[in-house]
Coordinates of C-alpha atoms in Angstrom, one line a residue:
Chain A
M1 CA 63.6 -10.9 86.7
I2 CA 67.0 -10.0 88.2
N3 CA 69.6 -12.7 88.2
V4 CA 72.0 -12.6 91.1
A5 CA 75.3 -14.5 91.3
L6 CA 76.2 -15.2 94.9
P7 CA 79.6 -16.5 96.0
K8 CA 79.3 -19.9 97.6
G9 CA 80.3 -20.0 101.3
R10 CA 80.0 -17.9 104.4
L11 CA 80.3 -14.6 102.5
G12 CA 77.5 -15.6 100.1
E13 CA 75.2 -16.5 103.0
K14 CA 75.8 -13.1 104.6
V15 CA 75.1 -11.4 101.3
Y16 CA 71.9 -13.3 100.8
K17 CA 70.7 -12.2 104.2
M18 CA 71.3 -8.6 103.2
F19 CA 69.3 -9.1 100.0
A20 CA 66.5 -10.8 102.0
L21 CA 66.4 -7.9 104.4
C22 CA 65.9 -5.6 101.3
G23 CA 62.8 -7.6 100.4
Y24 CA 64.4 -10.0 97.9
E25 CA 64.0 -13.1 100.0
C26 CA 63.9 -16.6 98.5
P27 CA 63.2 -19.1 101.3
S28 CA 64.0 -22.1 99.2
I29 CA 67.7 -21.0 99.2
L30 CA 67.9 -22.0 102.9
E31 CA 66.8 -25.6 102.3
N32 CA 69.6 -28.0 102.9
N33 CA 70.1 -29.5 99.4
R34 CA 72.5 -29.4 96.5
K35 CA 70.5 -27.1 94.2
L36 CA 72.4 -24.2 92.8
I37 CA 69.6 -22.1 91.4
F38 CA 66.8 -20.6 93.4
E39 CA 64.0 -18.4 92.2
N40 CA 61.3 -16.3 93.8
E41 CA 59.0 -15.3 90.9
E42 CA 56.8 -13.1 93.0
K43 CA 59.8 -11.0 94.0
G44 CA 61.3 -11.1 90.5
V45 CA 64.7 -12.5 91.7
R46 CA 66.8 -15.6 90.8
Y47 CA 69.9 -16.4 92.8
F48 CA 72.6 -18.8 91.9
W49 CA 75.6 -20.0 93.9
V50 CA 78.9 -20.0 92.1
K51 CA 82.5 -20.3 93.0
P52 CA 83.6 -16.9 94.4
S53 CA 86.2 -16.3 91.8
D54 CA 83.7 -17.0 89.0
V55 CA 81.1 -14.4 90.1
S56 CA 82.7 -11.7 88.0
I57 CA 82.7 -14.0 84.9
Y58 CA 78.9 -14.7 85.3
V59 CA 78.2 -11.0 85.6
E60 CA 80.6 -9.9 82.8
R61 CA 79.1 -12.4 80.4
G62 CA 75.5 -11.4 81.3
A63 CA 74.5 -14.8 82.8
A64 CA 73.9 -12.8 86.0
D65 CA 72.7 -9.2 86.0
I66 CA 74.4 -8.4 89.3
G67 CA 76.6 -10.3 91.7
V68 CA 78.8 -9.9 94.8
C69 CA 82.5 -10.6 94.8
G70 CA 85.6 -9.6 96.6
K71 CA 87.7 -6.6 95.5
D72 CA 90.6 -9.0 95.1
I73 CA 88.8 -10.8 92.3
L74 CA 88.0 -7.5 90.6
L75 CA 91.6 -6.3 90.8
E76 CA 93.0 -9.6 89.6
Y77 CA 90.7 -10.3 86.6
E78 CA 89.7 -6.7 85.8
P79 CA 86.2 -7.7 84.4
D80 CA 84.4 -5.0 82.4
V81 CA 81.5 -4.5 84.9
Y82 CA 80.1 -1.6 87.0
E83 CA 81.3 -1.7 90.6
L84 CA 78.3 -0.1 92.3
L85 CA 78.7 -0.5 96.0
D86 CA 81.2 -1.4 98.7
L87 CA 79.2 -3.8 101.0
N88 CA 81.7 -3.4 103.8
I89 CA 81.6 -7.1 104.6
G90 CA 84.2 -9.9 104.0
K91 CA 86.8 -7.4 105.0
C92 CA 90.5 -8.4 104.8
R93 CA 93.6 -7.0 103.1
M94 CA 95.9 -8.0 100.3
A95 CA 99.4 -8.0 101.7
V96 CA 103.0 -9.1 101.1
A97 CA 104.1 -11.6 103.8
G98 CA 107.4 -13.2 104.5
K99 CA 109.5 -15.0 107.1
K100 CA 110.1 -12.9 110.2
D101 CA 113.8 -12.6 109.4
F102 CA 113.3 -11.8 105.7
Y103 CA 115.5 -9.0 104.4
D104 CA 114.6 -7.5 101.0
D105 CA 117.9 -7.4 99.1
H106 CA 117.3 -5.0 96.3
T107 CA 120.3 -6.2 94.4
K108 CA 118.5 -9.5 93.7
T109 CA 115.3 -10.4 91.8
L110 CA 112.5 -10.9 94.4
R111 CA 110.7 -14.2 94.2
V112 CA 107.0 -13.8 94.8
A113 CA 104.6 -16.7 95.2
T114 CA 100.9 -15.9 94.7
K115 CA 97.5 -16.8 93.4
F116 CA 97.1 -13.1 92.4
V117 CA 99.5 -12.7 89.6
N118 CA 98.1 -9.5 88.2
I119 CA 97.8 -7.7 91.5
A120 CA 101.4 -8.7 92.5
K121 CA 102.8 -7.7 89.1
K122 CA 101.1 -4.3 89.2
Y123 CA 102.2 -3.7 92.8
Y124 CA 105.8 -4.3 92.2
Q125 CA 105.7 -2.5 88.9
S126 CA 104.6 0.6 90.7
K127 CA 107.6 0.2 92.9
C128 CA 109.9 -0.5 89.9
R129 CA 111.0 -3.8 91.7
D130 CA 112.2 -6.7 89.6
I131 CA 110.3 -9.8 90.5
D132 CA 109.9 -13.4 89.6
I133 CA 106.3 -14.5 89.9
I134 CA 105.6 -18.1 91.0
K135 CA 101.9 -18.8 90.4
L136 CA 100.4 -21.2 93.0
N137 CA 96.8 -22.3 93.5
G138 CA 96.8 -23.0 97.2
S139 CA 98.8 -23.3 100.4
I140 CA 100.8 -20.2 99.5
E141 CA 102.1 -19.8 103.0
I142 CA 104.5 -22.8 102.7
A143 CA 106.4 -21.2 99.7
P144 CA 108.8 -19.1 101.8
I145 CA 109.2 -21.8 104.4
L146 CA 110.4 -24.2 101.7
S147 CA 112.5 -21.5 100.0
L148 CA 110.3 -21.7 96.9
S149 CA 109.9 -17.9 97.2
D150 CA 111.1 -14.9 99.2
V151 CA 107.7 -13.5 99.9
I152 CA 104.0 -14.2 99.2
V153 CA 101.2 -11.9 98.0
D154 CA 98.0 -13.1 99.5
I155 CA 94.8 -12.2 101.3
V156 CA 95.2 -11.8 105.1
E157 CA 92.1 -11.9 107.3
T158 CA 93.1 -12.3 110.9
G159 CA 96.8 -13.2 110.3
T160 CA 96.4 -16.5 112.2
T161 CA 97.5 -18.7 109.3
L162 CA 100.6 -16.6 108.8
K163 CA 101.5 -16.7 112.5
E164 CA 101.1 -20.4 112.7
N165 CA 103.5 -20.7 109.8
D166 CA 106.1 -18.3 111.3
L167 CA 105.3 -15.6 108.7
E168 CA 104.3 -12.0 109.1
V169 CA 102.9 -9.1 107.0
K170 CA 105.6 -7.0 105.5
E171 CA 103.6 -4.6 103.4
E172 CA 99.9 -3.9 103.0
I173 CA 98.9 -3.6 99.3
I174 CA 95.2 -2.8 99.5
P175 CA 92.2 -3.3 101.8
I176 CA 89.6 -5.8 100.4
S177 CA 85.9 -6.1 100.9
A178 CA 82.8 -7.5 99.1
R179 CA 81.5 -5.3 96.2
L180 CA 78.2 -5.3 94.4
I181 CA 78.9 -5.5 90.6
A182 CA 76.5 -5.2 87.6
N183 CA 76.7 -6.2 84.0
K184 CA 76.9 -3.1 81.9
S185 CA 74.3 -4.1 79.4
S186 CA 71.9 -5.4 82.1
F187 CA 72.3 -2.0 83.9
K188 CA 70.9 -0.3 80.8
F189 CA 67.8 -2.4 80.4
K190 CA 67.1 -3.0 84.1
T191 CA 68.3 0.3 85.5
Q192 CA 65.5 0.9 88.0
E193 CA 65.5 -2.6 89.4
I194 CA 69.3 -2.6 89.9
E195 CA 69.3 0.9 91.3
K196 CA 66.6 -0.1 93.8
I197 CA 68.6 -3.1 95.0
S198 CA 71.8 -1.0 95.2
E199 CA 70.0 1.8 97.2
F200 CA 68.5 -0.8 99.6
L201 CA 71.8 -2.4 100.2
A202 CA 73.6 1.0 100.6
E203 CA 71.0 1.8 103.3
Q204 CA 71.9 -1.4 105.1
V205 CA 75.6 -0.8 104.8
K206 CA 75.1 2.6 106.4
N207 CA 73.0 1.2 109.2
N208 CA 75.7 -1.5 109.9
D209 CA 78.5 1.2 110.1
Chain B
M1 CA 67.8 -15.1 48.6
I2 CA 67.9 -13.0 51.7
K3 CA 66.6 -16.0 53.8
Y4 CA 69.9 -17.7 53.2
L5 CA 71.9 -14.9 54.8
K6 CA 73.1 -15.1 58.4
N7 CA 71.6 -12.7 60.9
E8 CA 74.7 -10.5 61.0
E9 CA 74.9 -10.5 57.2
K10 CA 71.3 -9.2 57.0
I11 CA 72.2 -6.5 59.5
V12 CA 75.3 -5.5 57.5
L13 CA 73.2 -5.3 54.4
S14 CA 70.7 -2.9 56.0
L15 CA 73.4 -0.8 57.5
R16 CA 75.1 -0.4 54.1
S17 CA 71.9 0.9 52.7
L18 CA 71.4 3.3 55.6
Y19 CA 74.9 4.8 55.3
T20 CA 74.6 5.1 51.5
N21 CA 71.3 7.0 51.9
Y22 CA 73.2 9.6 54.0
G23 CA 75.9 10.0 51.4
Y24 CA 78.6 7.9 53.0
L25 CA 80.8 6.1 50.5
P26 CA 82.1 2.6 50.8
Y27 CA 85.7 2.3 51.9
K28 CA 87.6 -0.9 51.1
M29 CA 91.0 -1.4 52.6
N30 CA 93.9 -3.7 52.4
K31 CA 94.1 -6.5 55.1
F32 CA 97.6 -5.3 56.0
E33 CA 99.0 -1.9 57.1
E34 CA 102.5 -0.8 58.0
Y35 CA 103.1 -1.6 61.6
D36 CA 104.6 1.8 62.2
L37 CA 101.1 3.4 62.0
Y38 CA 99.9 1.4 65.0
A39 CA 103.1 1.6 66.9
R40 CA 102.8 5.4 66.9
N41 CA 99.2 5.3 68.1
K42 CA 99.3 2.2 70.3
D43 CA 97.1 3.8 73.1
F44 CA 94.3 4.4 70.7
L45 CA 93.9 0.7 70.0
V46 CA 91.6 -1.4 72.1
S47 CA 94.2 -4.2 72.3
D48 CA 98.0 -3.5 72.2
S49 CA 98.9 -6.9 70.8
I50 CA 99.2 -6.8 67.0
I51 CA 99.9 -9.6 64.6
T52 CA 103.0 -8.6 62.6
F53 CA 105.0 -10.1 59.8
T54 CA 107.7 -9.1 57.4
D55 CA 106.7 -8.6 53.7
T56 CA 108.9 -9.6 50.7
N57 CA 110.6 -6.2 50.8
G58 CA 111.6 -6.6 54.5
K59 CA 109.0 -4.1 55.6
L60 CA 107.2 -4.8 58.9
L61 CA 103.5 -5.1 58.3
A62 CA 100.5 -5.8 60.6
L63 CA 97.1 -7.5 60.2
K64 CA 95.0 -4.4 60.9
P65 CA 93.7 -4.2 64.5
D66 CA 91.7 -1.1 63.7
V67 CA 90.1 0.6 60.8
T68 CA 89.9 4.3 61.9
L69 CA 93.6 4.9 61.8
S70 CA 93.9 3.7 58.2
I71 CA 91.0 6.0 57.1
I72 CA 92.4 9.0 58.9
K73 CA 95.8 8.4 57.3
N74 CA 94.2 8.7 53.9
A75 CA 91.8 11.6 54.7
T76 CA 92.3 15.0 53.2
D77 CA 91.7 18.2 55.1
N78 CA 90.2 21.1 53.1
K79 CA 88.1 23.8 54.7
G80 CA 84.4 23.1 54.5
V81 CA 84.9 19.6 53.1
K82 CA 84.0 16.4 54.9
N83 CA 85.1 12.9 54.0
K84 CA 82.2 10.6 54.7
M85 CA 83.0 6.9 54.5
Y86 CA 81.6 3.6 55.7
Y87 CA 83.3 0.2 55.9
S88 CA 82.7 -3.4 56.7
E89 CA 86.0 -5.0 57.6
N90 CA 87.6 -7.7 59.7
V91 CA 90.1 -6.6 62.4
Y92 CA 92.5 -8.8 64.3
R93 CA 92.7 -8.4 68.1
I94 CA 93.4 -10.3 71.3
S95 CA 90.1 -11.3 72.8
G96 CA 89.7 -10.1 76.5
G97 CA 88.5 -13.4 77.8
T98 CA 90.7 -16.0 76.1
R99 CA 93.8 -13.8 75.5
E100 CA 94.0 -15.3 72.1
Y101 CA 93.9 -13.6 68.7
K102 CA 90.4 -13.2 67.2
E103 CA 89.0 -12.1 63.9
I104 CA 86.3 -9.5 64.6
M105 CA 83.8 -8.2 62.1
Q106 CA 83.3 -4.4 62.3
T107 CA 80.9 -2.2 60.3
G108 CA 81.1 1.5 60.9
L109 CA 81.5 4.9 59.5
E110 CA 83.8 7.9 59.8
C111 CA 83.1 11.6 59.1
I112 CA 86.4 13.5 58.8
G113 CA 86.9 17.1 57.9
D114 CA 85.5 20.5 58.8
I115 CA 83.1 19.0 61.4
D116 CA 80.3 21.1 62.9
L117 CA 77.3 20.5 65.1
Y118 CA 75.2 19.1 62.3
D119 CA 77.9 16.4 61.5
T120 CA 78.0 15.4 65.1
Y121 CA 74.3 15.1 65.2
E122 CA 74.3 13.2 61.9
V123 CA 76.8 10.6 63.2
I124 CA 74.8 10.2 66.4
T125 CA 71.5 9.8 64.7
L126 CA 73.1 7.2 62.3
A127 CA 74.4 5.3 65.3
K128 CA 70.8 5.4 66.7
K129 CA 69.3 4.2 63.4
S130 CA 72.0 1.5 63.1
L131 CA 70.9 0.1 66.5
E132 CA 67.3 0.4 65.4
A133 CA 68.1 -1.7 62.3
I134 CA 69.5 -4.4 64.7
S135 CA 66.7 -4.4 67.3
S136 CA 63.9 -2.2 68.6
D137 CA 65.1 -2.8 72.1
Y138 CA 68.3 -0.8 72.3
V139 CA 69.9 2.0 74.3
L140 CA 72.3 4.7 72.8
E141 CA 74.4 6.4 75.5
I142 CA 76.1 9.7 74.9
S143 CA 78.9 11.2 77.1
H144 CA 81.1 14.2 76.7
M145 CA 84.8 13.9 77.5
G146 CA 85.1 17.7 77.7
I147 CA 82.6 17.7 80.6
I148 CA 84.6 15.1 82.6
S149 CA 87.9 16.8 81.8
A150 CA 86.6 20.3 82.8
L151 CA 85.3 18.8 86.1
L152 CA 88.6 17.1 86.9
N153 CA 90.7 20.1 86.0
S154 CA 88.6 22.3 88.3
I155 CA 89.5 20.0 91.2
S156 CA 93.1 18.9 90.7
E157 CA 95.9 19.0 88.3
N158 CA 97.4 15.8 89.6
E159 CA 97.5 13.4 86.7
D160 CA 97.5 10.2 88.8
F161 CA 94.4 11.4 90.7
C162 CA 92.6 12.3 87.5
K163 CA 93.5 8.9 86.0
E164 CA 92.3 7.0 89.0
V165 CA 89.0 9.0 89.3
L166 CA 88.4 8.5 85.6
E167 CA 88.6 4.8 86.0
C168 CA 86.0 5.0 88.9
V169 CA 83.7 7.1 86.8
G170 CA 83.8 4.4 84.2
K171 CA 82.8 1.8 86.8
K172 CA 80.2 4.0 88.5
S173 CA 82.1 3.5 91.7
A174 CA 81.3 6.5 94.0
H175 CA 82.7 4.6 97.0
E176 CA 86.1 4.3 95.3
I177 CA 86.1 8.0 94.4
K178 CA 85.6 8.8 98.1
A179 CA 88.6 6.6 99.0
I180 CA 90.8 8.1 96.2
S181 CA 89.9 11.7 97.2
Q182 CA 91.0 10.9 100.8
K183 CA 94.3 9.4 99.5
Y184 CA 95.0 12.6 97.5
D185 CA 93.8 15.0 100.2
I186 CA 91.0 16.4 98.0
D187 CA 88.6 18.9 99.6
S188 CA 85.5 17.1 100.9
K189 CA 83.2 19.4 99.0
D190 CA 85.0 18.5 95.7
A191 CA 85.0 14.8 96.6
K192 CA 81.2 15.0 97.1
L193 CA 80.9 16.8 93.8
L194 CA 82.7 13.9 92.1
C195 CA 80.6 11.3 93.8
D196 CA 77.4 13.1 92.9
F197 CA 78.6 13.4 89.3
V198 CA 78.9 9.6 89.0
S199 CA 75.1 9.3 89.8
I200 CA 74.2 11.7 87.0
Y201 CA 72.9 9.6 84.1
G202 CA 69.6 8.9 82.3
E203 CA 67.1 10.8 80.3
P204 CA 68.9 13.8 78.5
T205 CA 66.7 16.7 79.7
E206 CA 67.0 15.5 83.3
V207 CA 70.8 15.2 83.0
I208 CA 71.2 18.6 81.3
S209 CA 69.2 20.3 84.0
K210 CA 71.5 18.7 86.7
L211 CA 74.6 19.7 84.8
E212 CA 73.4 23.3 84.4
K213 CA 73.0 23.6 88.1
M214 CA 76.7 22.7 88.6
D215 CA 78.7 25.9 88.4
I216 CA 82.1 24.4 87.4
S217 CA 83.8 26.5 84.7
E218 CA 83.3 28.1 81.4
E219 CA 84.5 25.0 79.6
F220 CA 82.1 22.8 81.5
S221 CA 79.2 25.1 80.5
K222 CA 80.3 25.1 76.9
C223 CA 80.4 21.3 76.7
T224 CA 77.0 21.1 78.6
N225 CA 75.6 23.5 76.0
E226 CA 76.9 21.3 73.1
L227 CA 75.1 18.3 74.7
K228 CA 72.0 20.3 75.1
Q229 CA 72.0 21.3 71.4
I230 CA 72.5 17.6 70.4
A231 CA 69.6 16.6 72.7
F232 CA 67.4 19.2 71.1
L233 CA 68.1 17.9 67.5
L234 CA 67.6 14.3 68.6
S235 CA 64.4 15.1 70.5
C236 CA 62.5 15.9 67.3
E237 CA 62.8 12.3 66.0
A238 CA 61.6 8.8 66.9
G239 CA 63.6 6.8 69.3
Y240 CA 64.5 9.7 71.6
D241 CA 63.3 7.7 74.5
K242 CA 66.2 5.3 73.9
I243 CA 68.9 8.0 74.3
R244 CA 70.6 8.3 77.6
F245 CA 73.3 10.6 78.8
D246 CA 75.9 8.7 80.8
F247 CA 79.4 9.8 81.8
S248 CA 80.6 6.4 82.6
I249 CA 81.7 6.0 79.0
V250 CA 85.2 7.2 79.4
N251 CA 87.7 7.0 76.6
D252 CA 91.3 8.0 76.4
M253 CA 91.4 11.8 76.6
N254 CA 94.6 11.9 74.6
Y255 CA 92.5 10.9 71.6
Y256 CA 88.8 11.6 72.4
N257 CA 88.0 15.2 73.3
S258 CA 84.3 15.6 73.0
I259 CA 81.2 13.4 72.4
V260 CA 81.6 9.7 72.9
I261 CA 78.9 7.1 72.3
N262 CA 78.1 3.5 73.2
G263 CA 75.3 1.4 72.0
Y264 CA 73.6 -1.6 73.7
I265 CA 71.1 -4.2 72.5
N266 CA 68.9 -6.0 75.0
G267 CA 70.1 -9.7 74.9
V268 CA 73.7 -8.9 74.1
C269 CA 75.8 -8.8 77.2
E270 CA 78.5 -6.5 75.8
C271 CA 78.5 -3.0 74.2
V272 CA 77.9 -3.5 70.5
L273 CA 78.6 0.1 69.2
F274 CA 81.6 2.3 70.1
G275 CA 82.4 5.7 68.8
G276 CA 83.1 9.3 69.4
R277 CA 84.9 12.4 68.3
Y278 CA 88.6 12.0 68.0
D279 CA 90.0 15.5 67.1
N280 CA 93.1 14.9 69.3
L281 CA 94.0 11.8 67.4
L282 CA 93.8 13.7 64.1
Y283 CA 96.0 16.5 65.6
K284 CA 98.5 13.9 66.7
M285 CA 98.6 12.4 63.2
G286 CA 99.3 15.9 61.7
K287 CA 95.9 16.7 60.4
K288 CA 94.2 20.0 60.9
C289 CA 90.6 18.6 60.6
Q290 CA 88.3 17.0 63.0
G291 CA 86.7 13.5 63.0
I292 CA 83.8 11.6 64.4
G293 CA 82.7 8.0 63.8
F294 CA 81.6 4.7 65.2
A295 CA 81.9 1.0 64.7
I296 CA 79.5 -1.9 65.4
Y297 CA 80.9 -5.3 66.4
T298 CA 78.6 -7.3 64.1
D299 CA 80.0 -10.7 65.2
L300 CA 78.4 -10.0 68.6
L301 CA 75.0 -10.0 66.9
A302 CA 75.3 -13.5 65.4
S303 CA 73.1 -15.2 68.1
L304 CA 70.6 -12.4 68.3
N305 CA 67.0 -13.5 67.5
E306 CA 68.4 -16.3 65.3
K307 CA 66.3 -19.4 65.4
T308 CA 68.3 -22.5 64.9
S309 CA 67.0 -24.4 61.9
E310 CA 65.3 -27.7 62.7
Y311 CA 66.8 -29.3 59.6
D312 CA 70.1 -29.2 57.7
V313 CA 68.3 -30.0 54.3
D314 CA 64.7 -30.3 53.2
T315 CA 65.2 -33.5 51.3
L316 CA 67.8 -36.3 51.5
V317 CA 68.0 -38.3 48.3
V318 CA 69.6 -41.7 48.9
Y319 CA 70.6 -43.6 45.8
K320 CA 72.0 -47.1 45.4
E321 CA 75.5 -47.8 43.9
G322 CA 75.2 -48.0 40.2
T323 CA 72.1 -45.8 39.9
D324 CA 72.0 -43.9 36.6
A325 CA 73.5 -40.4 37.1
S326 CA 70.8 -38.8 34.9
Q327 CA 68.1 -40.2 37.2
I328 CA 69.8 -38.7 40.2
K329 CA 70.3 -35.4 38.3
N330 CA 66.6 -35.2 37.4
T331 CA 65.4 -36.0 40.9
V332 CA 67.8 -33.4 42.5
E333 CA 67.0 -30.7 39.9
G334 CA 63.3 -31.3 40.2
L335 CA 63.4 -30.8 44.0
A336 CA 65.7 -27.8 43.8
K337 CA 63.3 -26.2 41.3
E338 CA 60.5 -26.6 44.0
G339 CA 62.8 -24.4 46.2
K340 CA 63.9 -27.3 48.4
S341 CA 67.5 -27.8 49.6
V342 CA 68.6 -31.3 48.5
S343 CA 71.5 -33.5 49.5
A344 CA 72.2 -36.6 47.3
Q345 CA 74.0 -39.3 49.2
K346 CA 74.7 -43.0 48.9
C347 CA 73.8 -43.6 52.5
I348 CA 72.2 -41.6 55.3
P349 CA 75.0 -39.4 56.8
P350 CA 75.0 -40.0 60.6
K351 CA 74.5 -36.4 61.8
L352 CA 72.5 -34.9 58.9
R353 CA 69.0 -33.7 59.9
Y354 CA 66.5 -33.9 57.0
R355 CA 62.8 -33.2 56.6
E356 CA 62.1 -36.0 54.2
I357 CA 63.9 -38.8 52.5
I358 CA 63.6 -40.1 49.0
E359 CA 65.2 -43.4 48.0
I360 CA 65.9 -44.1 44.4

């Protein structure tokens, strides 16, 4: 039995469809209820919906053998897992954004508001820029408007939210997409099953390109 | 008596007997070590946060975060001689998940001196037998840092590129290697070679045959040959089917230069055995000899196959206030002689689980 952690939400639904197309369907998952665990014994697969940022924890700790999560989560939490495949969906980018008239004064410490503390720290460290990190959990976009920060480091998908708040992308840090990850120990004992899923998914990614 | 031992204690007991049979001597060390030893070799340590304190003489000491460095410090290097030691010690490190200090129990061995192929084989087979002593469902993975380094050197001398690729090899991320190769303008043939290399793992003979087809460099072939010889020695014994060659085990090349090993037990979500050959570390510490060893994180094995006991005690003896002490003594001793665990109480403790109750 392969345990799969899927991120709740639109991305998770897309990912499930990919798994189903590979022959790992579990029709009960489409029923409209509040259940979080779904199993198809015949296909040897069990899915569970978890918070997107928790997928890597379930996989790292072995509660799930494999899972799908965004590259942003992998960069932020650096879980000790295998990153087997880029699924090429859920595409967006991690970027630095600020007010349109923002000028980066290098004589001052840069105030950066973000949910992604680790990513922001590493990015500015690589540029030897002195920063003051302000950890926020949501509505990051209002930080520069209220002068809480000079810039933000956040995920940008279409840029609409930024535009509506009079912000714009200043620098792109890294492109983000959904990744198939595997628990290292599970990979040793379920190698063939995990490889098979990964190969099927890779085939789909190729076809979608 | 052995039934009273915890699962991990039973395992440590059998590992001690295994290592003693192969001529490894017990090594007991102080809980503290001079901080300077770790400060000089910080990159070798799994976690760089060390608990330090000042002793009565004003010297900065540390609660040891690692055992290998202390053993190396005290090892002697004479031609032809090997120091073979095993240990069972607690180390103090920051835990990855909670970012808090944790006491971690480690049992392992080190073979330091004039190391040859036999010694390398002996340490690997002892790692295999150690995993066997824990569970029959295990996997021992072997990698060779020399192979990875020879492959990277044949492609680029750019340190940043090599560092980033090494990270991807460790994650089995061929797609990331592709992206990095583009970033560093690496020839598409070489990029493909690296991506293909990530998918080389599995049964030793199969892996060796794939490596032999790759015409990389003299160094690459030399390291492949070393792996081949080790595979041959291991193939003659039971448990060979549990051996895998896998180059996703990547350790710091500044310290590890050759064979590296990882061990997994089915049911434990993390790697339980880490080891390898660390000649570069010895060289950095001013020794002329070589070294190989491994450590098992025994605390990870606590929950393995352990059935939670249904009862805390076999018999609960409840006596009234003023009961003659001799009568209680005789009852308790009588039951204990029958091999039962007994708890004498004046009333029934709220959370105590007992098989039977005797009221006197």
